[in-house]
PDB file of C-alpha atoms and ligand atoms in Angstrom:
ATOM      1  CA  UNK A   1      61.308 -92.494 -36.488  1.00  0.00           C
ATOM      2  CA  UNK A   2      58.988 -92.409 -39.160  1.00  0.00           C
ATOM      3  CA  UNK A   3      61.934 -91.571 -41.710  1.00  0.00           C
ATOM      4  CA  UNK A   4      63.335 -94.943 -40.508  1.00  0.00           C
ATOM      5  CA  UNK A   5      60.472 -96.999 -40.557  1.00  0.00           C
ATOM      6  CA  UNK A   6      59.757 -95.511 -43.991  1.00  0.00           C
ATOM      7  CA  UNK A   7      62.927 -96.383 -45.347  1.00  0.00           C
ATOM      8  CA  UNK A   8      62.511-100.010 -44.255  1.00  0.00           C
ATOM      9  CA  UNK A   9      59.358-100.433 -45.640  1.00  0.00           C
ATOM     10  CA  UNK A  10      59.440-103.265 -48.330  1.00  0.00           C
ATOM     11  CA  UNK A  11      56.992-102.916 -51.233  1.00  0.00           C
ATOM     12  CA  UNK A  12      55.305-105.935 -51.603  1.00  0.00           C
ATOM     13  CA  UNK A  13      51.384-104.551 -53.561  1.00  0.00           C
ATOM     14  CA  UNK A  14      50.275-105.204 -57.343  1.00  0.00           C
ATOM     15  CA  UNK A  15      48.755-102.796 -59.997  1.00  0.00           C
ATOM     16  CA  UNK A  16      45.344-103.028 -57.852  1.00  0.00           C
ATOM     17  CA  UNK A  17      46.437-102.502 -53.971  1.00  0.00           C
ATOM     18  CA  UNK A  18      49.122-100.749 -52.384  1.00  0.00           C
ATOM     19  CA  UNK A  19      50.578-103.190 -49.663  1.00  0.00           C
ATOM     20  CA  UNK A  20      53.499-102.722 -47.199  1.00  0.00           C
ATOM     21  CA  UNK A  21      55.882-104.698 -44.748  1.00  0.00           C
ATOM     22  CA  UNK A  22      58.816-104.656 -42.728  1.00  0.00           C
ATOM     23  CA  UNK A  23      60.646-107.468 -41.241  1.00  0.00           C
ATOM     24  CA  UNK A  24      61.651-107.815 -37.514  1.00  0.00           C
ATOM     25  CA  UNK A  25      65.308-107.600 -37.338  1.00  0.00           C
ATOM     26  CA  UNK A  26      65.065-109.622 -34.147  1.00  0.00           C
ATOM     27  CA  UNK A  27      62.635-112.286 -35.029  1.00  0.00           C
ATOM     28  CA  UNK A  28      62.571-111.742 -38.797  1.00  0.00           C
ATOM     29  CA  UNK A  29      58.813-111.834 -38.507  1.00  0.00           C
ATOM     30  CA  UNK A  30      57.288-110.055 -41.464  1.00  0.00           C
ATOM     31  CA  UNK A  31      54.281-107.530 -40.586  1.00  0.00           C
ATOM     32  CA  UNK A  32      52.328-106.168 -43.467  1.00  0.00           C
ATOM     33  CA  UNK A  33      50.197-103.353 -43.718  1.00  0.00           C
ATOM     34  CA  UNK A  34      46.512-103.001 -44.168  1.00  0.00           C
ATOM     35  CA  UNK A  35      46.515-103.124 -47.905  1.00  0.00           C
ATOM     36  CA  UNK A  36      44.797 -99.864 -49.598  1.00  0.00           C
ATOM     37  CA  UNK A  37      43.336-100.055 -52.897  1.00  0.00           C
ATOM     38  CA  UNK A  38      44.477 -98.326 -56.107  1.00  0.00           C
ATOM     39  CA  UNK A  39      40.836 -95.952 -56.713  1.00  0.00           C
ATOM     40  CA  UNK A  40      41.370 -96.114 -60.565  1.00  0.00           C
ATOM     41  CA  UNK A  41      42.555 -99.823 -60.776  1.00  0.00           C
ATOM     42  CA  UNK A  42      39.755-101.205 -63.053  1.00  0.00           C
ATOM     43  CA  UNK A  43      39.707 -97.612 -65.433  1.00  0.00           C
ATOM     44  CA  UNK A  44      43.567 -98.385 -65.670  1.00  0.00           C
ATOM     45  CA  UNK A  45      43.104-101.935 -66.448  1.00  0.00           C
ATOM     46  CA  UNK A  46      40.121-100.553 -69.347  1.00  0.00           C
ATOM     47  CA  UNK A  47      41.969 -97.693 -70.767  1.00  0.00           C
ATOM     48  CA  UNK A  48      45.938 -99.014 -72.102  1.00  0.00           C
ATOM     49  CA  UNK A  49      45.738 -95.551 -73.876  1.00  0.00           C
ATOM     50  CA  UNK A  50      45.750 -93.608 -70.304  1.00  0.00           C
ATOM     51  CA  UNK A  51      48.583 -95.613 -68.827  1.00  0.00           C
ATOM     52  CA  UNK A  52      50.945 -92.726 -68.172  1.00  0.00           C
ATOM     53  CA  UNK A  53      47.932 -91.078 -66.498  1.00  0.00           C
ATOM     54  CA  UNK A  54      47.080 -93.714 -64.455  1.00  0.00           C
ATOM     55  CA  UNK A  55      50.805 -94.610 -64.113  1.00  0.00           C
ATOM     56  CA  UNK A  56      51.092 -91.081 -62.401  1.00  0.00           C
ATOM     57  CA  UNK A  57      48.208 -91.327 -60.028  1.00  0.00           C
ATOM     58  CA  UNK A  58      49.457 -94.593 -59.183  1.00  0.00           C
ATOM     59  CA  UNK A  59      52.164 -93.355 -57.799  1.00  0.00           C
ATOM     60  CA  UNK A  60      50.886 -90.351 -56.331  1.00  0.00           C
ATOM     61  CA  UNK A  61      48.694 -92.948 -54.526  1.00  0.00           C
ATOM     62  CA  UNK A  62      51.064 -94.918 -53.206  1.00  0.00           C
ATOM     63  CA  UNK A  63      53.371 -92.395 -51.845  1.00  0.00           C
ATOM     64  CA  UNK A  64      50.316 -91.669 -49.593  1.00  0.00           C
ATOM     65  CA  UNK A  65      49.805 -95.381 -49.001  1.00  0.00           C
ATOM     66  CA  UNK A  66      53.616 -95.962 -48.265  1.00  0.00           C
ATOM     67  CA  UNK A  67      53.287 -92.664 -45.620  1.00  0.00           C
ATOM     68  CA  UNK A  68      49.953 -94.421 -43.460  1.00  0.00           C
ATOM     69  CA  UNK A  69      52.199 -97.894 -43.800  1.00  0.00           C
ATOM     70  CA  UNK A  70      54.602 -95.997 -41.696  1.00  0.00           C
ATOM     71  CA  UNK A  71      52.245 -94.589 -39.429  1.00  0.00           C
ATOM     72  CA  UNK A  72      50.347 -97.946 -39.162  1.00  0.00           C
ATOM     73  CA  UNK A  73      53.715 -99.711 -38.544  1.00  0.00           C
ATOM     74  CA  UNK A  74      55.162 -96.828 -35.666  1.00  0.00           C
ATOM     75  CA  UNK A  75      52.361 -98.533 -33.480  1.00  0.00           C
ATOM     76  CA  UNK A  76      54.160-101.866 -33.706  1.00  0.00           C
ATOM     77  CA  UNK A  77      57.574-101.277 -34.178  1.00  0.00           C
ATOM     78  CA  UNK A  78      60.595 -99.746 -32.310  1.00  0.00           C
ATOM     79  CA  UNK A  79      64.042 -98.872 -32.418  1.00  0.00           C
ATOM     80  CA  UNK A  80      66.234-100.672 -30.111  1.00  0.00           C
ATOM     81  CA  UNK A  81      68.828 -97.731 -28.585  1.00  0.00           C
ATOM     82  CA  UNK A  82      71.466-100.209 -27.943  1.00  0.00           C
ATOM     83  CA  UNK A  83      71.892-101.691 -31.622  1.00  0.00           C
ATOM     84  CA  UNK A  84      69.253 -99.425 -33.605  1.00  0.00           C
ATOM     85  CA  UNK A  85      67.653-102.236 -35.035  1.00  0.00           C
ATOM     86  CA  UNK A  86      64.180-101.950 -35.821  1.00  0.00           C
ATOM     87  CA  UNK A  87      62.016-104.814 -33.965  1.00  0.00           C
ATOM     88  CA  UNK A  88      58.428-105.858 -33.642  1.00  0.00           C
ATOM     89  CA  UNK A  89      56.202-105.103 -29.837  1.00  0.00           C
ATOM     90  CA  UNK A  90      57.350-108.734 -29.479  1.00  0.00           C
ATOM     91  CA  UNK A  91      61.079-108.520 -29.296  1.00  0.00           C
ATOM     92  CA  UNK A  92      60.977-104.898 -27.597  1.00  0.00           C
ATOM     93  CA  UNK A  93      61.195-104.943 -23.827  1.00  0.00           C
ATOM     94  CA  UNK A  94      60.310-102.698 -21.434  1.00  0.00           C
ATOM     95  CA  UNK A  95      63.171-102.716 -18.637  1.00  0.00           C
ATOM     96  CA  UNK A  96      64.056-100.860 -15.555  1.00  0.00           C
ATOM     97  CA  UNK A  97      66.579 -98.391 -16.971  1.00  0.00           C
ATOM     98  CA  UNK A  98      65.800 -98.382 -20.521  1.00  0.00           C
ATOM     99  CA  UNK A  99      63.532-100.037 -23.310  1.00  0.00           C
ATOM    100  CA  UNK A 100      65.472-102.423 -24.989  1.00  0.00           C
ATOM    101  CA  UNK A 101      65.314-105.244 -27.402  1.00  0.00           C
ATOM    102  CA  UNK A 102      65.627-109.107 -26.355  1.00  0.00           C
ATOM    103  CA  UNK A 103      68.625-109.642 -27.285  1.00  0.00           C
ATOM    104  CA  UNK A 104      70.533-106.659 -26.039  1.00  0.00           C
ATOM    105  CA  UNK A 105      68.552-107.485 -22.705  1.00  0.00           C
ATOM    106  CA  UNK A 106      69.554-110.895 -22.553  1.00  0.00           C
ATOM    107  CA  UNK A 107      73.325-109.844 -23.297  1.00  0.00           C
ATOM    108  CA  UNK A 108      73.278-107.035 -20.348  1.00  0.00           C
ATOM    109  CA  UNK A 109      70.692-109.316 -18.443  1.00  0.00           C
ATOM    110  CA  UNK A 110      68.255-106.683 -18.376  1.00  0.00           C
ATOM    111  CA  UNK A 111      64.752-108.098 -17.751  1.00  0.00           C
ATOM    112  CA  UNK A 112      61.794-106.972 -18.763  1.00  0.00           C
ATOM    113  CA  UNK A 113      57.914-107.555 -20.471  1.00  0.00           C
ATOM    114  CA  UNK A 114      57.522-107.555 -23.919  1.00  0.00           C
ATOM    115  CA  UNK A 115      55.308-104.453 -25.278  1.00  0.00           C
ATOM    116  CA  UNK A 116      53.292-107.218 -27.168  1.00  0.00           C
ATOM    117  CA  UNK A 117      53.723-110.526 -25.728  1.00  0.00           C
TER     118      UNK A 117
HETATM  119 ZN1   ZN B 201      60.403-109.498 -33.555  1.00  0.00          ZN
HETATM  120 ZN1   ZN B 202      69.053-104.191 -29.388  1.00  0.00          ZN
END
């Protein structure tokens, strides 16, 4: 699960924060993750003749970012097992039989409450 949510995280920080989100493939509602800051941002804005260095730690910094994104994001998203979308506490109901998203609910008429209403 967190492979998948990884993989649909979207990039969306600058050169100073690391920010995250993924998009409800139900509701195509965009969640974004807490943003984390870059440590060395203002020493990499000051020093052009480190940029490599800083480059590097940038992105050492933001694989870690883009890992607690995921982790952050597991708490709000789900995989549907009927269509294997990937959809927000809002569109993800839980049913009877089997969790399932709202519109693979409404198609089987499954009812059911919303995780986050
Ligand atoms: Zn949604
Ligand atoms: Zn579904």
């Amino acid at each position: 699960m967190i492979d998948l949510l990884c993989s649909h995280l979207e990039d969306c920080g600058t050169p100073r924060y690391f920010c995250f989100s993924i998009r409800c493939e139900v509701c195509g509602e965009f969640w974004y993750s807490s943003s984390v800051p870059f440590s060395k941002a203002a020493q990499a804005a000051r020093h052009q003749e480190k940029k490599e260095l800083y480059d590097a730690l940038y992105q050492r910094e933001k694989q870690r970012a883009r890992l607690s994104a995921g982790q952050e994001a597991r708490e709000r998203f789900s995989q549907c097992p009927i269509c294997r979308r990937l959809v927000c506490d809002t569109c993800f109901l839980i049913c009877d039989e089997m969790d399932l998203c709202r519109e693979c609910a409404g198609r089987m008429q499954e009812f059911g409450e919303p995780v986050a209403p």
